[in-house]
Amino acid sequence: MAATTDRGVAGEGFTVETAEGLLPPGTRFELHGGNILVMTPATQWHSDVQVRVLNLLRGRGLLAGIEVGVAIAPKQTRVIDVAAFNGERDVRKAYFAPEQIALAVEVVSPSTAENDFRDKPMLYAKLGIPEFWRITENEDEDGDILGYNVEVFVLGERGRYELARTASLDEIEAEGADAS
């Protein structure tokens, strides 16, 4: 039997509770097989898009948050850039059960592109999260940001995401304003 330490069970990895107890408050992290992956701070354009999406969702009357942790298993977590919840949530918590999430939004950065295009959509679909949005930069030939593209996916009957529509973030924000 493995020795127990104040950080969990030696050699068996960390759980959400032990990792939260070790790291400074507010540290962005995920658990991959019990291993702590400390995440770098987001760039300002990434944070700006997160705030825009948060405001959009809240403007539609949804309960939403930024940097929402989803607890997949005791030693597996992921952090969703923006999420809308099914019903109430405990604001003192950082990690939630997948069934508490109605929408997962990922803002694609160069460092997370592979994860945001391949791994996270497959994972979120497997977890049964009903809707997934992926947001990418729309750049000109000089690399200047012109805007943001949003791909909206819904969970299909086969348990996979199906593309429902593509629009600019500006268009989706305008739809919410038109409904007011």
Coordinates of N, CA and C in Angstrom, one line a residue:
M1 N 0.8 -1.2 0.0 CA 0.0 0.0 0.0 C 0.9 1.2 0.0
A2 N 0.5 2.2 -0.8 CA 1.3 3.5 -0.9 C 1.2 4.3 0.3
A3 N 2.2 5.0 0.7 CA 2.2 5.8 1.9 C 1.3 7.1 1.6
T4 N 0.6 7.4 2.6 CA -0.2 8.6 2.6 C 0.6 9.8 3.0
T5 N 0.5 10.9 2.3 CA 1.1 12.2 2.7 C 0.1 13.2 2.9
D6 N 0.5 14.4 3.4 CA -0.5 15.5 3.5 C -0.9 16.0 2.1
R7 N -0.3 15.5 1.1 CA -0.6 16.0 -0.3 C -1.4 14.9 -1.1
G8 N -1.8 13.9 -0.5 CA -2.5 12.8 -1.2 C -1.8 11.5 -1.0
V9 N -2.0 10.6 -1.9 CA -1.3 9.3 -1.8 C -0.1 9.3 -2.7
A10 N 1.1 9.0 -2.1 CA 2.3 9.1 -2.8 C 2.3 8.2 -4.0
G11 N 2.7 8.7 -5.2 CA 2.8 8.0 -6.4 C 1.5 7.8 -7.1
E12 N 0.4 8.2 -6.6 CA -0.9 8.0 -7.2 C -1.5 9.3 -7.8
G13 N -0.8 10.4 -7.6 CA -1.3 11.7 -8.2 C -2.2 12.5 -7.3
F14 N -2.5 13.7 -7.7 CA -3.3 14.6 -7.0 C -4.7 14.6 -7.4
T15 N -5.6 15.0 -6.4 CA -7.0 15.2 -6.7 C -7.2 16.7 -6.7
V16 N -8.4 17.1 -7.1 CA -8.8 18.5 -7.1 C -8.5 19.1 -5.7
E17 N -9.0 18.4 -4.7 CA -8.9 19.0 -3.3 C -7.4 19.1 -2.9
T18 N -6.6 18.1 -3.2 CA -5.2 18.2 -2.7 C -4.5 19.3 -3.5
A19 N -4.7 19.4 -4.8 CA -4.1 20.4 -5.7 C -4.5 21.8 -5.2
E20 N -5.8 22.0 -5.0 CA -6.2 23.3 -4.5 C -5.5 23.7 -3.2
G21 N -5.3 22.7 -2.3 CA -4.6 23.0 -1.1 C -3.1 23.3 -1.2
L22 N -2.5 22.9 -2.3 CA -1.1 23.1 -2.5 C -0.8 24.4 -3.2
L23 N -1.7 24.8 -4.1 CA -1.4 25.9 -5.0 C -1.9 27.2 -4.4
P24 N -1.3 28.4 -4.7 CA -1.8 29.6 -4.2 C -3.2 29.9 -4.8
P25 N -4.1 30.5 -4.0 CA -5.5 30.8 -4.4 C -5.5 31.5 -5.8
G26 N -6.4 31.1 -6.7 CA -6.5 31.6 -8.0 C -5.6 31.1 -9.1
T27 N -4.8 30.1 -8.7 CA -3.9 29.5 -9.7 C -4.7 28.7 -10.7
R28 N -4.4 29.0 -12.0 CA -5.1 28.3 -13.1 C -4.4 26.9 -13.3
F29 N -5.1 25.8 -13.1 CA -4.5 24.5 -13.3 C -5.6 23.5 -13.8
E30 N -5.0 22.5 -14.4 CA -5.8 21.3 -14.7 C -5.1 20.1 -14.2
L31 N -5.9 19.0 -14.0 CA -5.2 17.7 -13.6 C -5.3 16.8 -14.8
H32 N -4.2 16.2 -15.1 CA -4.1 15.2 -16.2 C -3.6 14.0 -15.6
G33 N -4.5 13.0 -15.3 CA -4.1 11.8 -14.7 C -3.4 12.0 -13.3
G34 N -3.9 13.0 -12.6 CA -3.4 13.2 -11.2 C -2.2 14.1 -11.2
N35 N -1.7 14.5 -12.4 CA -0.5 15.4 -12.5 C -1.1 16.9 -12.7
I36 N -0.5 17.8 -11.9 CA -0.9 19.2 -12.0 C -0.3 19.9 -13.2
L37 N -1.1 20.5 -14.0 CA -0.6 21.3 -15.1 C -1.0 22.7 -14.8
V38 N 0.0 23.5 -14.4 CA -0.2 24.9 -14.1 C -0.3 25.7 -15.5
M39 N -1.3 26.5 -15.6 CA -1.6 27.1 -16.9 C -1.1 28.6 -16.9
T40 N -0.6 29.0 -18.0 CA -0.1 30.4 -18.0 C -1.3 31.4 -18.1
P41 N -1.0 32.6 -17.7 CA -2.1 33.6 -17.8 C -2.5 33.8 -19.3
A42 N -3.8 34.1 -19.5 CA -4.2 34.4 -20.8 C -3.8 35.7 -21.4
T43 N -3.6 35.8 -22.7 CA -3.3 37.1 -23.3 C -4.5 38.0 -23.2
Q44 N -4.2 39.3 -23.3 CA -5.3 40.3 -23.2 C -6.4 40.1 -24.2
W45 N -6.1 39.8 -25.5 CA -7.2 39.6 -26.5 C -8.0 38.4 -26.1
H46 N -7.4 37.4 -25.5 CA -8.1 36.2 -25.1 C -9.1 36.6 -23.9
S47 N -8.5 37.3 -23.0 CA -9.4 37.7 -21.8 C -10.5 38.7 -22.3
D48 N -10.2 39.6 -23.2 CA -11.2 40.5 -23.7 C -12.4 39.7 -24.4
V49 N -12.0 38.6 -25.2 CA -13.1 37.8 -25.8 C -13.9 37.1 -24.8
Q50 N -13.2 36.5 -23.7 CA -13.9 35.9 -22.7 C -14.9 36.8 -22.0
V51 N -14.5 38.0 -21.7 CA -15.5 39.0 -21.1 C -16.6 39.3 -22.0
R52 N -16.3 39.5 -23.3 CA -17.4 39.7 -24.3 C -18.4 38.6 -24.3
V53 N -17.9 37.3 -24.3 CA -18.8 36.2 -24.3 C -19.6 36.1 -23.0
L54 N -18.9 36.3 -21.9 CA -19.6 36.3 -20.6 C -20.7 37.3 -20.5
N55 N -20.5 38.5 -21.0 CA -21.5 39.6 -21.0 C -22.6 39.2 -21.9
L56 N -22.3 38.6 -23.1 CA -23.3 38.1 -24.0 C -24.3 37.1 -23.4
L57 N -23.7 36.1 -22.7 CA -24.5 35.1 -22.1 C -25.3 35.6 -21.0
R58 N -24.7 36.4 -20.1 CA -25.4 37.0 -19.0 C -26.5 37.9 -19.5
G59 N -26.3 38.6 -20.6 CA -27.3 39.5 -21.2 C -28.5 38.7 -21.7
R60 N -28.3 37.4 -22.0 CA -29.4 36.5 -22.4 C -30.0 35.8 -21.2
G61 N -29.6 36.2 -20.0 CA -30.2 35.7 -18.8 C -29.6 34.4 -18.3
L62 N -28.5 34.0 -18.9 CA -27.8 32.8 -18.5 C -26.8 33.0 -17.3
L63 N -26.7 32.0 -16.4 CA -25.7 32.1 -15.4 C -24.4 31.6 -16.0
A64 N -23.4 32.4 -16.0 CA -22.2 32.1 -16.7 C -21.0 32.5 -15.9
G65 N -19.8 31.9 -16.2 CA -18.6 32.3 -15.6 C -17.4 32.1 -16.5
I66 N -16.3 32.7 -16.1 CA -15.0 32.6 -16.9 C -14.1 31.7 -16.1
E67 N -13.3 30.9 -16.8 CA -12.3 30.0 -16.2 C -13.0 29.0 -15.3
V68 N -14.0 28.3 -15.8 CA -14.8 27.4 -15.1 C -14.2 26.0 -15.1
G69 N -13.9 25.4 -14.0 CA -13.3 24.1 -13.9 C -14.4 23.0 -14.0
V70 N -14.1 22.0 -14.8 CA -15.0 20.8 -14.8 C -14.2 19.6 -14.3
A71 N -14.8 19.0 -13.3 CA -14.3 17.8 -12.6 C -14.7 16.6 -13.4
I72 N -13.8 15.9 -14.1 CA -14.1 14.8 -14.9 C -14.1 13.5 -14.1
A73 N -13.1 13.4 -13.2 CA -12.8 12.3 -12.4 C -12.0 12.8 -11.2
P74 N -11.8 12.0 -10.1 CA -11.0 12.6 -9.0 C -9.6 13.1 -9.4
K75 N -9.0 12.6 -10.5 CA -7.7 13.1 -10.9 C -7.7 13.6 -12.3
Q76 N -8.8 14.1 -12.8 CA -8.9 14.6 -14.1 C -9.8 15.9 -14.1
T77 N -9.3 17.0 -14.5 CA -10.0 18.2 -14.6 C -9.6 18.9 -15.9
R78 N -10.5 19.8 -16.3 CA -10.2 20.8 -17.4 C -10.8 22.1 -17.0
V79 N -10.2 23.2 -17.6 CA -10.8 24.5 -17.4 C -11.4 25.0 -18.7
I80 N -12.6 25.4 -18.6 CA -13.4 25.9 -19.7 C -13.2 27.4 -19.7
D81 N -12.9 28.0 -20.9 CA -12.7 29.5 -20.9 C -13.9 30.2 -20.4
V82 N -15.1 29.9 -20.9 CA -16.4 30.5 -20.5 C -17.4 29.3 -20.5
A83 N -18.2 29.3 -19.5 CA -19.3 28.3 -19.4 C -20.6 28.9 -18.9
A84 N -21.7 28.3 -19.4 CA -23.0 28.6 -18.9 C -23.4 27.4 -18.1
F85 N -24.1 27.7 -17.0 CA -24.5 26.6 -16.1 C -26.0 26.2 -16.3
N86 N -26.3 25.0 -15.9 CA -27.7 24.5 -15.8 C -28.1 24.8 -14.3
G87 N -28.8 25.9 -14.1 CA -29.3 26.2 -12.8 C -28.2 26.8 -11.9
E88 N -28.4 26.8 -10.6 CA -27.6 27.5 -9.7 C -26.2 26.8 -9.6
R89 N -25.2 27.5 -9.0 CA -23.9 27.0 -8.7 C -23.4 27.6 -7.4
D90 N -22.5 26.9 -6.8 CA -21.8 27.3 -5.6 C -20.7 28.2 -6.0
V91 N -20.8 29.5 -5.8 CA -19.8 30.5 -6.2 C -18.4 30.3 -5.5
R92 N -18.4 29.5 -4.4 CA -17.1 29.3 -3.7 C -16.3 28.2 -4.3
K93 N -16.9 27.5 -5.3 CA -16.2 26.4 -6.0 C -15.6 26.8 -7.3
A94 N -14.5 26.1 -7.6 CA -13.8 26.4 -8.9 C -14.1 25.2 -9.9
Y95 N -14.5 24.0 -9.4 CA -14.7 22.9 -10.3 C -16.1 22.3 -10.1
F96 N -16.7 22.0 -11.2 CA -18.1 21.6 -11.2 C -18.3 20.3 -12.0
A97 N -19.4 19.6 -11.7 CA -19.7 18.3 -12.4 C -20.1 18.6 -13.8
P98 N -19.8 17.8 -14.8 CA -20.1 18.1 -16.2 C -21.6 18.3 -16.4
E99 N -22.5 17.6 -15.6 CA -23.9 17.8 -15.8 C -24.4 19.2 -15.4
Q100 N -23.5 20.0 -14.7 CA -23.9 21.3 -14.3 C -23.6 22.4 -15.4
I101 N -22.9 21.9 -16.5 CA -22.5 22.8 -17.6 C -23.5 22.6 -18.8
A102 N -24.0 23.7 -19.2 CA -24.9 23.7 -20.4 C -24.2 24.1 -21.7
L103 N -23.2 24.9 -21.6 CA -22.4 25.4 -22.7 C -20.9 25.6 -22.3
A104 N -20.1 25.1 -23.1 CA -18.6 25.3 -23.0 C -18.1 26.1 -24.1
V105 N -17.4 27.2 -23.8 CA -16.8 28.0 -24.9 C -15.3 28.0 -24.7
E106 N -14.6 27.7 -25.8 CA -13.1 27.8 -25.9 C -12.7 28.9 -26.8
V107 N -11.8 29.7 -26.4 CA -11.2 30.8 -27.2 C -9.8 30.2 -27.6
V108 N -9.6 30.0 -28.8 CA -8.4 29.3 -29.3 C -7.2 30.3 -29.4
S109 N -6.1 29.9 -28.7 CA -4.8 30.6 -28.7 C -3.9 29.6 -29.4
P110 N -2.8 30.2 -29.9 CA -1.8 29.3 -30.6 C -1.3 28.2 -29.7
S111 N -1.1 28.4 -28.4 CA -0.6 27.4 -27.5 C -1.7 26.4 -27.1
T112 N -2.9 26.6 -27.4 CA -4.0 25.7 -27.1 C -4.8 25.1 -28.3
A113 N -4.3 25.5 -29.5 CA -5.1 25.2 -30.7 C -5.4 23.7 -30.8
E114 N -4.4 22.8 -30.7 CA -4.6 21.4 -30.8 C -5.6 20.9 -29.8
N115 N -5.5 21.3 -28.6 CA -6.4 20.9 -27.5 C -7.8 21.4 -27.8
D116 N -7.9 22.7 -28.3 CA -9.2 23.3 -28.5 C -9.9 22.8 -29.7
F117 N -9.2 22.3 -30.7 CA -9.8 21.8 -31.9 C -10.1 20.3 -31.8
R118 N -9.2 19.5 -31.1 CA -9.4 18.1 -31.1 C -9.8 17.5 -29.8
D119 N -9.0 17.8 -28.8 CA -9.2 17.1 -27.5 C -10.5 17.6 -26.7
K120 N -10.6 18.9 -26.5 CA -11.7 19.4 -25.7 C -13.1 19.1 -26.3
P121 N -13.3 19.3 -27.6 CA -14.6 19.0 -28.1 C -15.0 17.5 -27.9
M122 N -14.0 16.6 -28.1 CA -14.3 15.2 -27.9 C -14.6 14.9 -26.5
L123 N -13.9 15.5 -25.6 CA -14.1 15.3 -24.1 C -15.4 15.9 -23.7
Y124 N -15.7 17.2 -24.1 CA -17.0 17.8 -23.7 C -18.2 17.0 -24.2
A125 N -18.1 16.5 -25.5 CA -19.2 15.7 -26.0 C -19.3 14.4 -25.2
K126 N -18.2 13.8 -24.9 CA -18.3 12.5 -24.1 C -18.9 12.8 -22.7
L127 N -18.7 14.0 -22.2 CA -19.2 14.4 -20.9 C -20.7 14.8 -21.0
G128 N -21.2 14.9 -22.2 CA -22.6 15.2 -22.4 C -22.9 16.7 -22.3
I129 N -22.0 17.6 -22.4 CA -22.2 19.0 -22.4 C -23.0 19.4 -23.7
P130 N -24.2 19.9 -23.6 CA -25.1 20.0 -24.8 C -24.6 20.9 -25.9
E131 N -23.8 22.0 -25.6 CA -23.4 22.9 -26.6 C -22.0 23.3 -26.4
F132 N -21.3 23.6 -27.5 CA -19.8 23.9 -27.5 C -19.6 25.0 -28.5
W133 N -18.9 26.1 -28.1 CA -18.6 27.2 -29.0 C -17.0 27.2 -29.1
R134 N -16.5 27.4 -30.3 CA -15.1 27.5 -30.5 C -14.9 28.9 -31.2
I135 N -14.0 29.7 -30.6 CA -13.8 31.1 -31.1 C -12.4 31.2 -31.6
T136 N -12.2 31.7 -32.8 CA -10.9 31.9 -33.4 C -10.8 33.3 -33.9
E137 N -9.5 33.8 -34.0 CA -9.2 35.1 -34.5 C -9.5 35.1 -36.0
N138 N -9.9 36.2 -36.5 CA -10.0 36.5 -37.9 C -9.0 37.6 -38.2
E139 N -7.9 37.2 -38.9 CA -6.7 38.1 -39.1 C -6.6 38.5 -40.6
D140 N -6.0 39.7 -40.8 CA -5.7 40.1 -42.1 C -4.3 39.5 -42.5
E141 N -3.8 39.8 -43.7 CA -2.5 39.2 -44.1 C -1.3 39.7 -43.3
D142 N -1.5 40.8 -42.6 CA -0.4 41.3 -41.7 C -0.5 40.8 -40.3
G143 N -1.5 40.0 -40.0 CA -1.6 39.4 -38.7 C -2.4 40.3 -37.7
D144 N -3.0 41.3 -38.2 CA -3.8 42.2 -37.4 C -5.2 41.5 -37.2
I145 N -5.7 41.6 -36.0 CA -7.0 41.0 -35.7 C -8.1 41.9 -36.3
L146 N -8.9 41.3 -37.1 CA -10.1 42.0 -37.7 C -11.4 41.7 -36.9
G147 N -11.4 40.6 -36.2 CA -12.6 40.2 -35.4 C -12.4 38.7 -35.0
Y148 N -13.5 38.1 -34.6 CA -13.5 36.8 -34.1 C -14.6 36.0 -34.7
N149 N -14.3 34.7 -35.1 CA -15.3 33.8 -35.7 C -15.7 32.8 -34.6
V150 N -17.0 32.6 -34.6 CA -17.6 31.6 -33.6 C -18.2 30.5 -34.3
E151 N -17.8 29.3 -34.0 CA -18.4 28.0 -34.5 C -19.2 27.5 -33.4
V152 N -20.5 27.3 -33.6 CA -21.5 26.9 -32.6 C -21.8 25.4 -33.0
F153 N -21.5 24.5 -32.0 CA -21.8 23.1 -32.1 C -22.8 22.7 -31.1
V154 N -23.7 21.7 -31.5 CA -24.7 21.1 -30.6 C -24.4 19.6 -30.6
L155 N -24.7 19.1 -29.4 CA -24.5 17.6 -29.3 C -25.5 16.9 -30.0
G156 N -25.1 16.0 -30.9 CA -26.0 15.2 -31.8 C -26.4 13.9 -31.1
E157 N -27.3 13.2 -31.8 CA -27.8 11.9 -31.4 C -26.7 10.9 -31.2
R158 N -25.6 11.0 -31.9 CA -24.5 10.0 -31.8 C -23.5 10.4 -30.7
G159 N -23.8 11.4 -30.0 CA -22.9 11.8 -28.9 C -21.7 12.6 -29.4
R160 N -21.8 13.1 -30.6 CA -20.7 14.0 -31.2 C -21.3 15.4 -31.5
Y161 N -20.4 16.3 -31.4 CA -20.8 17.7 -31.8 C -21.0 17.8 -33.3
E162 N -22.1 18.5 -33.6 CA -22.4 18.8 -35.0 C -22.4 20.3 -35.2
L163 N -21.8 20.8 -36.2 CA -21.7 22.3 -36.5 C -23.1 22.8 -36.8
A164 N -23.6 23.7 -36.0 CA -24.9 24.3 -36.2 C -24.9 25.6 -37.0
R165 N -23.8 26.3 -36.8 CA -23.6 27.6 -37.5 C -22.3 28.2 -37.2
T166 N -21.9 29.1 -38.1 CA -20.7 29.9 -38.0 C -21.1 31.3 -38.2
A167 N -20.6 32.2 -37.3 CA -20.9 33.6 -37.3 C -19.8 34.4 -36.7
S168 N -19.7 35.7 -36.9 CA -18.8 36.5 -36.2 C -19.3 36.8 -34.8
L169 N -18.4 37.0 -33.9 CA -18.8 37.4 -32.5 C -19.6 38.6 -32.5
D170 N -19.3 39.6 -33.4 CA -20.1 40.8 -33.5 C -21.5 40.5 -33.9
E171 N -21.7 39.6 -34.8 CA -23.1 39.2 -35.3 C -23.9 38.6 -34.1
I172 N -23.2 37.7 -33.4 CA -23.9 37.0 -32.3 C -24.3 38.0 -31.2
E173 N -23.4 38.9 -30.9 CA -23.7 40.0 -29.9 C -24.8 40.9 -30.4
A174 N -24.9 41.2 -31.7 CA -26.0 42.0 -32.2 C -27.3 41.3 -32.1
E175 N -27.3 40.0 -32.3 CA -28.6 39.2 -32.2 C -29.1 39.4 -30.8
G176 N -28.3 39.3 -29.8 CA -28.7 39.5 -28.4 C -29.3 40.9 -28.2
A177 N -28.6 41.9 -28.8 CA -29.1 43.3 -28.7 C -30.4 43.5 -29.4
D178 N -30.6 42.8 -30.5 CA -31.9 43.0 -31.3 C -33.0 42.4 -30.5
A179 N -32.8 41.3 -29.7 CA -33.8 40.7 -29.0 C -34.3 41.5 -27.8
S180 N -33.5 42.5 -27.4 CA -33.8 43.3 -26.2 C -34.9 44.3 -26.5

